[in-house]
Coordinates of C-alpha atoms and ligand atoms in Angstrom, one line a residue:
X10 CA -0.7 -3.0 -17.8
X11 CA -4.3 -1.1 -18.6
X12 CA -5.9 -3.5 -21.0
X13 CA -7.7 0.0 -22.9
X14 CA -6.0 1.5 -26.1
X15 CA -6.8 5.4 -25.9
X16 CA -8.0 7.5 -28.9
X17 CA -7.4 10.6 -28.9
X18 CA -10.3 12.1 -26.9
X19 CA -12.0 15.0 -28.1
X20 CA -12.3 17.6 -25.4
X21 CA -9.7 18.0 -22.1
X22 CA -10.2 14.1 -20.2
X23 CA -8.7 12.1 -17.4
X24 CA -8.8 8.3 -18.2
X25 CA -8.9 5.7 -15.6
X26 CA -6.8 2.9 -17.0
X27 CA -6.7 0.7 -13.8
X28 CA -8.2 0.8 -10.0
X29 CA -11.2 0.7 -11.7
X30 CA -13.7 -1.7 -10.5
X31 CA -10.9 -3.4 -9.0
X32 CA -8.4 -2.0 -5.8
X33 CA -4.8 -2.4 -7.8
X34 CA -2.9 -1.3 -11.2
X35 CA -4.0 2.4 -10.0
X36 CA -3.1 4.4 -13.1
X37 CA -5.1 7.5 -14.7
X38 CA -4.2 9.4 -17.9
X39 CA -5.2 13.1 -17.5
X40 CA -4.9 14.9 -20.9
X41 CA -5.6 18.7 -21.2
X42 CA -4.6 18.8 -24.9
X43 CA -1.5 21.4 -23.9
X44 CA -0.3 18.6 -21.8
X45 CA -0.4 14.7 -20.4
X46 CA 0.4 13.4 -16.8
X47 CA 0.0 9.8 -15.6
X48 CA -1.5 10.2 -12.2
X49 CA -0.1 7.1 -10.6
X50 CA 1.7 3.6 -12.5
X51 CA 0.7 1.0 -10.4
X52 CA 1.3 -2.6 -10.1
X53 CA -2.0 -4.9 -11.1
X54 CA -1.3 -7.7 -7.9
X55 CA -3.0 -10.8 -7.4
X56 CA -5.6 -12.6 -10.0
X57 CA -4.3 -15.4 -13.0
X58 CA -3.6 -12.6 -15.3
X59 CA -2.0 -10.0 -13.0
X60 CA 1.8 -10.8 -14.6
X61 CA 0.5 -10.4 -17.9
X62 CA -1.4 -7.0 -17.0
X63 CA 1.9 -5.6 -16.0
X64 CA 4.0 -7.2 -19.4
X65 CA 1.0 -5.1 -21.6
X66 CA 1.7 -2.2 -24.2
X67 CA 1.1 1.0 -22.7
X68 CA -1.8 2.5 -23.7
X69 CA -0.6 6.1 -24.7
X70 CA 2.8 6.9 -26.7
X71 CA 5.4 7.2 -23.2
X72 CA 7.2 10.5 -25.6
X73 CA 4.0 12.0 -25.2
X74 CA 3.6 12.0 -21.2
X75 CA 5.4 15.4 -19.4
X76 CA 5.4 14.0 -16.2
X77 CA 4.1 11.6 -13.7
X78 CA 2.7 12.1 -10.3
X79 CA 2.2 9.3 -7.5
X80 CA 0.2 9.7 -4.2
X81 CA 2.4 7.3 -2.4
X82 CA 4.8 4.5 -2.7
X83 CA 2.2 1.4 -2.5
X84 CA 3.3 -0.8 -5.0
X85 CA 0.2 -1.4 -6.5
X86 CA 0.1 2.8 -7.2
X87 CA 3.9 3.2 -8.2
X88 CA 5.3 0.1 -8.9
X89 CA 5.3 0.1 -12.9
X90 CA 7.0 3.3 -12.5
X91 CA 10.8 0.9 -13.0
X92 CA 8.8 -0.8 -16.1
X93 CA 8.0 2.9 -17.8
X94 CA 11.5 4.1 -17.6
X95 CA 13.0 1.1 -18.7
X96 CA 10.7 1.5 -21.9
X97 CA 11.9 5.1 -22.5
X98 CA 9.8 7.8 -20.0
X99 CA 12.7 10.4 -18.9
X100 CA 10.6 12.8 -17.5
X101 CA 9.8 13.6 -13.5
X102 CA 8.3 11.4 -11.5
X103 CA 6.6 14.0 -8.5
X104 CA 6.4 12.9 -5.1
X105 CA 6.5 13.9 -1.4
X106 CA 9.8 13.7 0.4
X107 CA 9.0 10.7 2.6
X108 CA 7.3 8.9 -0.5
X109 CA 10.7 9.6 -1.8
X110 CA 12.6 7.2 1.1
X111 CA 10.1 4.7 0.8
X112 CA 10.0 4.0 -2.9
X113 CA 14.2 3.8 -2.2
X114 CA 13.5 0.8 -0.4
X115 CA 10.7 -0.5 -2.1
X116 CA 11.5 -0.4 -6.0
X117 CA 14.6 -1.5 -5.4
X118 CA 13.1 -4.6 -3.0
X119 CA 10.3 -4.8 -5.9
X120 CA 12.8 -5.6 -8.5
X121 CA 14.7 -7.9 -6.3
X122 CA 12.0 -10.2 -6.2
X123 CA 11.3 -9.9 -10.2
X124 CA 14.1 -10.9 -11.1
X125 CA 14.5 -14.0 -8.6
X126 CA 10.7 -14.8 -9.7
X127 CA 12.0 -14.3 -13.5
X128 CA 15.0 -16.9 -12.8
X129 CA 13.1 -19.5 -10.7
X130 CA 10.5 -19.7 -14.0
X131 CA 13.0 -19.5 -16.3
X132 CA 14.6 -23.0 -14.8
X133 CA 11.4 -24.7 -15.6
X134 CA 11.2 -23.2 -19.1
X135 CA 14.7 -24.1 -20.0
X136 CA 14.3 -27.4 -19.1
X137 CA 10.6 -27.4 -20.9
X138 CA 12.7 -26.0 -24.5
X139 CA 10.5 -22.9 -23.5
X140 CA 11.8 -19.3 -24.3
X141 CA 13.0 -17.9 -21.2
X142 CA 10.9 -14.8 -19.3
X143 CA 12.6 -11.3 -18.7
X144 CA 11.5 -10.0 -15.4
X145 CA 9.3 -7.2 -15.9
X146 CA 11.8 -4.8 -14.5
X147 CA 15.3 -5.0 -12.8
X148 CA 17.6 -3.5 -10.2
X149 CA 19.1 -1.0 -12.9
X150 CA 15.6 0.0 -13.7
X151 CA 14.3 1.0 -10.2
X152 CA 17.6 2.7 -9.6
X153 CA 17.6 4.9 -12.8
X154 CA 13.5 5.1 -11.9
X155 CA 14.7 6.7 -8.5
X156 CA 16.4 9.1 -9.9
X157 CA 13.6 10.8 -12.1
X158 CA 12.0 11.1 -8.4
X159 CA 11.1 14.8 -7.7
X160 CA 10.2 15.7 -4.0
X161 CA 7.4 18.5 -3.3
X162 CA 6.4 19.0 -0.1
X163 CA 3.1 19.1 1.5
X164 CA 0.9 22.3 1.0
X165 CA 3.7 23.6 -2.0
X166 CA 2.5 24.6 -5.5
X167 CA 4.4 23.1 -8.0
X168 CA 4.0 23.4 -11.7
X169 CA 4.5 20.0 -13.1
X170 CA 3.3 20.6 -16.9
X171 CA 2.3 23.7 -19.1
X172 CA -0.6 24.7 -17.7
X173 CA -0.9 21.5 -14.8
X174 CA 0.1 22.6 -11.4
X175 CA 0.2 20.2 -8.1
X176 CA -0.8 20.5 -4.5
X177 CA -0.4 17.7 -2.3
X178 CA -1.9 17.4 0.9
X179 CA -1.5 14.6 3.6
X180 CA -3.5 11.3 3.4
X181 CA -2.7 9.9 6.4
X182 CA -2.5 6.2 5.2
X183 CA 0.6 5.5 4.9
X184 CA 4.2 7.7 5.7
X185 CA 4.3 10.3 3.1
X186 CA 0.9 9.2 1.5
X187 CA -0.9 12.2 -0.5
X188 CA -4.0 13.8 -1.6
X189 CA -3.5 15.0 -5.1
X190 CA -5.0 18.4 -5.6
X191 CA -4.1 19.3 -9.6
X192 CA -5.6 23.1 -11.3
X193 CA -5.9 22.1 -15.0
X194 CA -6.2 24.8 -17.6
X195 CA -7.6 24.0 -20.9
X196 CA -9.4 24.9 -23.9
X197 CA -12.8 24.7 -22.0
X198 CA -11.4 26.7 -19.0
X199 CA -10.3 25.3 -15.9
X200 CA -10.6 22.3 -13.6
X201 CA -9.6 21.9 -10.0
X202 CA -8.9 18.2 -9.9
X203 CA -9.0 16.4 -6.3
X204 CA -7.7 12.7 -6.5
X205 CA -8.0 11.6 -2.9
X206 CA -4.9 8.8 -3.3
X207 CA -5.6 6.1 -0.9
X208 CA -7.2 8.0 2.3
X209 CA -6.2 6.7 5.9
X210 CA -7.7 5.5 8.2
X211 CA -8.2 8.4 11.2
X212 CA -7.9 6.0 13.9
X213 CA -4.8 4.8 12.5
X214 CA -1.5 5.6 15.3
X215 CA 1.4 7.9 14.7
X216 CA 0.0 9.3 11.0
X217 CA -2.5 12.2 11.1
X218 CA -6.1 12.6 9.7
X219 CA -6.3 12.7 6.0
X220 CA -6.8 16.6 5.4
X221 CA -10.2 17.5 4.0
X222 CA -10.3 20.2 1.0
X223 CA -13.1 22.6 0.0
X224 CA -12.7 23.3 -3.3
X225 CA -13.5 21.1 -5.9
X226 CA -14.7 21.0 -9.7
X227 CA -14.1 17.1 -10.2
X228 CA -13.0 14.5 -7.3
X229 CA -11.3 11.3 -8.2
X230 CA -12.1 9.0 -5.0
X231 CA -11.1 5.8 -3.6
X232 CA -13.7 3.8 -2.2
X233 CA -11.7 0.8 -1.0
X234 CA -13.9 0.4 2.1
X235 CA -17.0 2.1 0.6
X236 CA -19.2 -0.4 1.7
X237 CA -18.8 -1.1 5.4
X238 CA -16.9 0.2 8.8
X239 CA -14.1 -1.4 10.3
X240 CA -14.0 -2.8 14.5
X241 CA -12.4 -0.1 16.2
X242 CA -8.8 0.2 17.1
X243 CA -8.9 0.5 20.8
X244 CA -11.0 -2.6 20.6
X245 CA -8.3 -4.3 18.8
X246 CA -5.8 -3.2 21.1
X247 CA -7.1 -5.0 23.8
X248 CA -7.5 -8.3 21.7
X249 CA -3.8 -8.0 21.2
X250 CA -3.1 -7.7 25.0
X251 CA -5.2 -10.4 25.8
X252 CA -3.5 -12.5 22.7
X253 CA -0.3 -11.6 24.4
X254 CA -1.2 -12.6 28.0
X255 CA -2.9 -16.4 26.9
X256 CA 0.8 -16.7 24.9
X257 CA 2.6 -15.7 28.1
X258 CA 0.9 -18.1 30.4
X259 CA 1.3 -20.9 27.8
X260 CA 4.5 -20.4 27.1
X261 CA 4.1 -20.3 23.1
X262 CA 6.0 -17.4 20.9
X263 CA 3.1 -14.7 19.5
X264 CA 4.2 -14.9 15.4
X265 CA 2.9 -11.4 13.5
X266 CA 2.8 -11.4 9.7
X267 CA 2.6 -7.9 8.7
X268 CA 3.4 -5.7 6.2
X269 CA 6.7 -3.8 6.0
X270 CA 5.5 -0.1 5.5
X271 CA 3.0 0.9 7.9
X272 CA 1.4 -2.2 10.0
X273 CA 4.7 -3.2 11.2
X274 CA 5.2 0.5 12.4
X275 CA 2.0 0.3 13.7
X276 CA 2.4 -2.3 15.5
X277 CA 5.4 -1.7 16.8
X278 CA 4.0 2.1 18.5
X279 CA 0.9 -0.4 19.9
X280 CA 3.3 -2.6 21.3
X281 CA 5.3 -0.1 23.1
X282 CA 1.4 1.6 24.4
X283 CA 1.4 -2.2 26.1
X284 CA 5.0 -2.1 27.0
X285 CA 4.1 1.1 29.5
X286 CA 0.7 -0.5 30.6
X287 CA 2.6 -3.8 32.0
X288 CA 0.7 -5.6 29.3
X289 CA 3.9 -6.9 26.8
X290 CA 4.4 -9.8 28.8
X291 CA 6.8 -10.4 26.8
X292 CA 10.7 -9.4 26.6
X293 CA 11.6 -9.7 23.2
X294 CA 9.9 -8.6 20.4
X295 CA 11.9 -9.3 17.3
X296 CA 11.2 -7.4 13.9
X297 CA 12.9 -10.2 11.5
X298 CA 12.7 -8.3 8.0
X299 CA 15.5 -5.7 6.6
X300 CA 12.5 -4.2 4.9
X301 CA 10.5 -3.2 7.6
X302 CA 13.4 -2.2 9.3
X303 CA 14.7 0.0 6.7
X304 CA 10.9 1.0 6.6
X305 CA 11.1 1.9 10.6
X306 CA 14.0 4.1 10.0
X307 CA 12.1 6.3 7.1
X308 CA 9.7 6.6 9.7
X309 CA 11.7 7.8 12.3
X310 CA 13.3 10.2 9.7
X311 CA 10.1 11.7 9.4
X312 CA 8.7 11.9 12.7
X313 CA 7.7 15.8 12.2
X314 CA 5.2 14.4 10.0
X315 CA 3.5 11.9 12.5
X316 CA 0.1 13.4 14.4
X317 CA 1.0 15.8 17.6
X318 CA 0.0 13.2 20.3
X319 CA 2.0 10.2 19.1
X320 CA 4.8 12.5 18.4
X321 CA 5.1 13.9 22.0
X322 CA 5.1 10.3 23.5
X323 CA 7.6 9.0 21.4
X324 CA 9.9 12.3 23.1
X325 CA 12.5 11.9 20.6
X326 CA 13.5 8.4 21.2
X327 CA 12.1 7.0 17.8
X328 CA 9.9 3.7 17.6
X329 CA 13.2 1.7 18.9
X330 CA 14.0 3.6 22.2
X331 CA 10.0 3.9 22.7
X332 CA 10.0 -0.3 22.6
X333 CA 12.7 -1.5 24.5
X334 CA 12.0 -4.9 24.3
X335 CA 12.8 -4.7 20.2
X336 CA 15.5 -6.7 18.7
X337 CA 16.2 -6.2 14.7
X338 CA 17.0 -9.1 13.3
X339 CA 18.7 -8.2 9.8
X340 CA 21.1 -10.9 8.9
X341 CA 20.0 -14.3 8.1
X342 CA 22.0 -15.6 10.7
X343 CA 20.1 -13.3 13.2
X344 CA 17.0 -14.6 12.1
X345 CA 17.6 -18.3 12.1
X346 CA 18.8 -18.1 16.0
X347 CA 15.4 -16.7 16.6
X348 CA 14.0 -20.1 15.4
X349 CA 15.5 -21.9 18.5
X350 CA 13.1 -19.7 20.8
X351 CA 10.1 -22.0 21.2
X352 CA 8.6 -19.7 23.7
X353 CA 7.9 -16.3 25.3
X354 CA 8.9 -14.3 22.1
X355 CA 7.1 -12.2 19.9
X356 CA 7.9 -12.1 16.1
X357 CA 7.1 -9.7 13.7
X358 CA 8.0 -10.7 10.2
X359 CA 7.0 -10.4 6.7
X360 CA 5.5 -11.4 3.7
X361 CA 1.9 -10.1 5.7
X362 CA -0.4 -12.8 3.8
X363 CA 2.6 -15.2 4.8
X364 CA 3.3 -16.2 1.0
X365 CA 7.2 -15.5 0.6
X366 CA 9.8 -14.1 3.4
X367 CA 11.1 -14.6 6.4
X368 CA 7.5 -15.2 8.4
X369 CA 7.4 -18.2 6.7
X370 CA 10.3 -20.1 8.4
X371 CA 8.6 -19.2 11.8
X372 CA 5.7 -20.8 11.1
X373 CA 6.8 -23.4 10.1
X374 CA 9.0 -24.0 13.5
X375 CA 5.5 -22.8 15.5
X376 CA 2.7 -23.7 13.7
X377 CA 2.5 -27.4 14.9
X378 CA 2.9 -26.1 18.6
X379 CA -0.3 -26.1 20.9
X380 CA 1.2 -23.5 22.7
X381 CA 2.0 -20.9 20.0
X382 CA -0.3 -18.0 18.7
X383 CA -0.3 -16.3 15.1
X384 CA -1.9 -13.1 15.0
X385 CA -3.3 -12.1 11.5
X386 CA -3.6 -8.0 11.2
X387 CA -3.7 -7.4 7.7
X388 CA -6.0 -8.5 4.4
X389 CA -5.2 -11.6 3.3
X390 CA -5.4 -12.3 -0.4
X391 CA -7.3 -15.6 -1.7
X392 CA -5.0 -18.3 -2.1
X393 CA -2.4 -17.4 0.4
X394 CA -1.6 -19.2 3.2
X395 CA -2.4 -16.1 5.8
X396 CA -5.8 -16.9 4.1
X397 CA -6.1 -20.7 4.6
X398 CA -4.9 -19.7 8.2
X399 CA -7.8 -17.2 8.7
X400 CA -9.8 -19.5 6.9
X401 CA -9.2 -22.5 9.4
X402 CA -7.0 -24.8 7.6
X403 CA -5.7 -27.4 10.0
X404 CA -2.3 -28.3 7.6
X405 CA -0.7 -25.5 5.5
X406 CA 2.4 -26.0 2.7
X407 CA 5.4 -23.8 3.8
X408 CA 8.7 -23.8 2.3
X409 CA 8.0 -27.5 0.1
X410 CA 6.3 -29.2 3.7
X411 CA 3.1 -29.7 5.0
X412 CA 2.7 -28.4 8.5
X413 CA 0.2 -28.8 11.3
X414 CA -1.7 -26.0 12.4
X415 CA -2.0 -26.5 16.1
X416 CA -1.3 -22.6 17.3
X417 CA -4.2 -20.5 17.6
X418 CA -5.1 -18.1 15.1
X419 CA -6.2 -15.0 15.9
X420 CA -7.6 -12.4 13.2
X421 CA -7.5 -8.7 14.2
X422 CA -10.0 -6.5 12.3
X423 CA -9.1 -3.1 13.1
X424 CA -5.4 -2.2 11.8
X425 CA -6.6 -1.0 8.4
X426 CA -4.8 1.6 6.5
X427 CA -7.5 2.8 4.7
X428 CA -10.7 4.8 5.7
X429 CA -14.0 3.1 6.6
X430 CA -17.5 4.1 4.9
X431 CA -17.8 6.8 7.3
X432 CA -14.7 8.5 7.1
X433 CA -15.0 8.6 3.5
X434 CA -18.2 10.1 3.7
X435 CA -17.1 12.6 6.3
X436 CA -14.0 13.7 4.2
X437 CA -16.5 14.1 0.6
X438 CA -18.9 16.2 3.4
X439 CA -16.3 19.0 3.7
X440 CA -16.9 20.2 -0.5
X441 CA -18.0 22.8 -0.2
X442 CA -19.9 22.5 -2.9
X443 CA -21.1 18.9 -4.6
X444 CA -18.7 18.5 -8.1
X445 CA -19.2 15.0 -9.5
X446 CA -17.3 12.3 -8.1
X447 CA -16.2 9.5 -10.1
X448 CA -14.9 6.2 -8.0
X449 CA -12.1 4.4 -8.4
X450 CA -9.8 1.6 -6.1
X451 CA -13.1 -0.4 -4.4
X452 CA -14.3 -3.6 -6.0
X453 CA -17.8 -3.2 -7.7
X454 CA -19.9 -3.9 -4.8
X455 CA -17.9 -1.4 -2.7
X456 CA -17.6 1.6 -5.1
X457 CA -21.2 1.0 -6.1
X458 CA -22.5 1.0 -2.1
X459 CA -20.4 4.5 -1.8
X460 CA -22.0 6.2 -4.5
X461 CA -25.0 5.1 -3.2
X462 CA -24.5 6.9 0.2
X463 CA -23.0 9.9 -1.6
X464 CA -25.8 10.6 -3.4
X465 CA -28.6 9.9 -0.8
X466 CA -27.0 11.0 1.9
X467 CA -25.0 14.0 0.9
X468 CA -26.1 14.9 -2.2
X469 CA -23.3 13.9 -4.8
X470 CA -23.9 12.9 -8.1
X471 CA -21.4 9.6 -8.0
X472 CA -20.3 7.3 -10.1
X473 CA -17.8 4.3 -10.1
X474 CA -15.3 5.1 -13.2
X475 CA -14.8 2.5 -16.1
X476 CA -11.4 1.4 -16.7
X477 CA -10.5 3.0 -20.5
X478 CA -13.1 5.3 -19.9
X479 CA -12.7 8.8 -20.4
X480 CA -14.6 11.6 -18.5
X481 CA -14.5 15.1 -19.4
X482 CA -13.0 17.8 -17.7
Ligands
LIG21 ZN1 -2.2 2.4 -0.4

């Protein structure tokens, strides 16, 4: 966890204590002296010391925090939520309904895989006479975590603290993904606080546009993408058909590592667009990961919150009955006869940077055919093996084996989740006035590029935020 002790500040302050200068471990202390929330508790993912990040004291006194508030269930913006109520927190945790269903599947999915991680390191320590590790959090802990959950819906005011009240408007980046709109009163007055969450990407299917907001006396913003555009998505569309059609003639499967929550519905709505073109050549797709599947279903349960157009062509049938070539594979049985199909399938799977799950044991019966394709849709972490794929590698090590790569790899640009440079402009364009704007959740070079176009282009006076630094309100 955040690496910064905090003082007590002197005046009313929200502290960034992660996403700062880096895009995970999203976690920011807002203190008004009356009262403290954590605006997001998110995982720190990927780098040497991430593990160790997450194992740190927390930098405030946990008796001293009223409540909690997360802009969606990403793990790296609510997944140390299981470690703070295992250490004592008993207050709310505030959320939107849908965030709600997701965080059901992934907390509980989260701390499945901490404490297998915990018990494959701790056979190496016991045999090394090391002191075994304690995952960082366990089953029990995301369950009792789910239940602090608190469910406010979209456009409702909700008093969270004395003198803290919530608005949350939709971020269209992932199901049930929010803008965090807080009015802070304190001993200097007031502050309307705007945290833009992770903002979506408007070309993105099924969700809607992020919502823009007008009023503003301090903006926390993301700035993930805050130095370039991505390749469009109709664009990417037709690189999938085409992938699609060479895997058809060949007579190779079409492998898709993707995320559970978001690409894979995606996809799956993309997919179907094909399916009515007569471009899914194809007549099975299987989606081989409980996760997503359970994923699918929280999407389908909230449908009224997809954008009007995608809605009205799904026509009530949900993602399945608008892609009639899906199978779900849930079972492990299920997913190992898929393994016998060497051709004419599609397979959508996860981990999405191919380092754990059930995409795995596809590749590794595909990768080493001429004949098979592996499309790559999502960011691929250093050191993974979706990033040696994307970066060429012609053997990979899956599951303890070396394997050949001789599918073709193809890398999609434009299925991002998160806004480009010129959304995010376009969304800080509609302040109506120009408050401050401090960045957060963009690596150095990106937050530093935004701030940059704020400021020249529209006028803002923005700044990337310091991790343990404190800014006035
Ligand atoms: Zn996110």
């Amino acid at each position: 966890m955040p690496t910064h002790r905090i003082r007590k500040p002197r005046h009313p302050s929200i502290t960034p204590l992660g996403a700062a200068g880096e895009v995970t471990g999203s976690c920011h202390l807002v203190d008004t002296g009356e009262a403290r929330i954590l605006l997001e508790c998110g995982l720190f993912q990927g780098g040497r010391n991430a593990d160790a990040r997450n194992r740190r004291r927390w930098p405030f006194r946990l008796d001293q925090i009223d409540a909690v508030v997360l802009s969606h269930a990403h793990l790296d913006h609510s997944g140390l939520v299981p470690r703070l109520v295992r250490d004592g927190y008993q207050g709310p945790v505030y959320v939107t309904p849908a965030t709600r269903d997701l965080l059901d599947i992934m907390w509980q999915d989260a701390a499945h895989l901490q404490e297998r991680d915990a018990q494959w390191e701790n056979k190496w320590r016991l045999r090394a006479g090391k002191q075994p590790v304690e995952p960082i959090y366990g089953i029990d802990d995301a369950r009792a975590a789910l239940s602090c959950l608190e469910a406010v819906d979209y456009h409702a005011e909700m008093t969270v603290a004395p003198g803290i009240s919530l608005r949350f408007l939709d971020a269209g980046h992932i199901l049930g993904s929010a803008i965090v709109c807080l009015h802070l009163e304190h001993s200097r007055g007031r502050t309307r606080l705007v945290f833009s969450g992770d903002l979506g990407n408007s070309e993105t299917v099924l969700l809607r546009d992020p919502e823009t907001v007008a009023e503003a006396d301090l903006v926390l913003m993301e700035s993930t993408y805050g130095d370039r555009n991505h390749r469009g998505l109709d664009e990417t569309r037709e690189e999938l058909a085409r992938v699609l059609a060479e895997a058809h003639a060949g007579g190779g499967n079409v492998l898709i590592p993707a995320f559970a929550v978001g690409r894979t519905q995606e996809l799956l709505y993309t997919l179907g667009q094909l399916e009515r073109q007569g471009r899914l050549p194809q007549a099975q797709v299987f989606l081989d990961s409980p996760m997503a599947i359970a994923a699918t279903r929280a999407y389908e349960r909230h449908v009224n919150l997809f954008n009007h157009a995608d809605r009205a062509e799904l026509a009530g049938g949900g993602l399945q009955g608008w892609l009639p070539a899906l199978r779900l594979s849930e079972s492990t049985e299920d997913s190992m006869a898929i393994n016998r199909i060497s051709g004419g399938a599609v397979i959508i799977a996860g981990s999405g940077m191919c380092s754990g799950g059930r995409i795995r044991h596809h590749l590794k019966y595909n990768l080493w055919r001429r004949e098979a394709h592996v499309v790559i849709c999502g960011f691929q972490a250093a050191r993974t093996p979706g990033r040696a794929l994307v970066d060429g590698a012609r053997r990979i090590r899956l599951l303890g084996a070396e394997v050949a790569v001789h599918a073709t790899v193809h890398t999609l640009g434009g299925f991002s989740a998160h806004a480009g440079q010129d959304q995010l402009l376009a969304w800080a364009h509609a302040f109506r006035t120009r408050p401050p704007v401090w960045l957060v959740h963009g690596e150095p070079a990106s937050s530093e590029a935004l701030a940059g176009c704020l400021h020249d282009r529209l006028g803002f006076r923005a700044r990337p935020a310091a991790a343990g630094k404190a800014i006035d309100l």
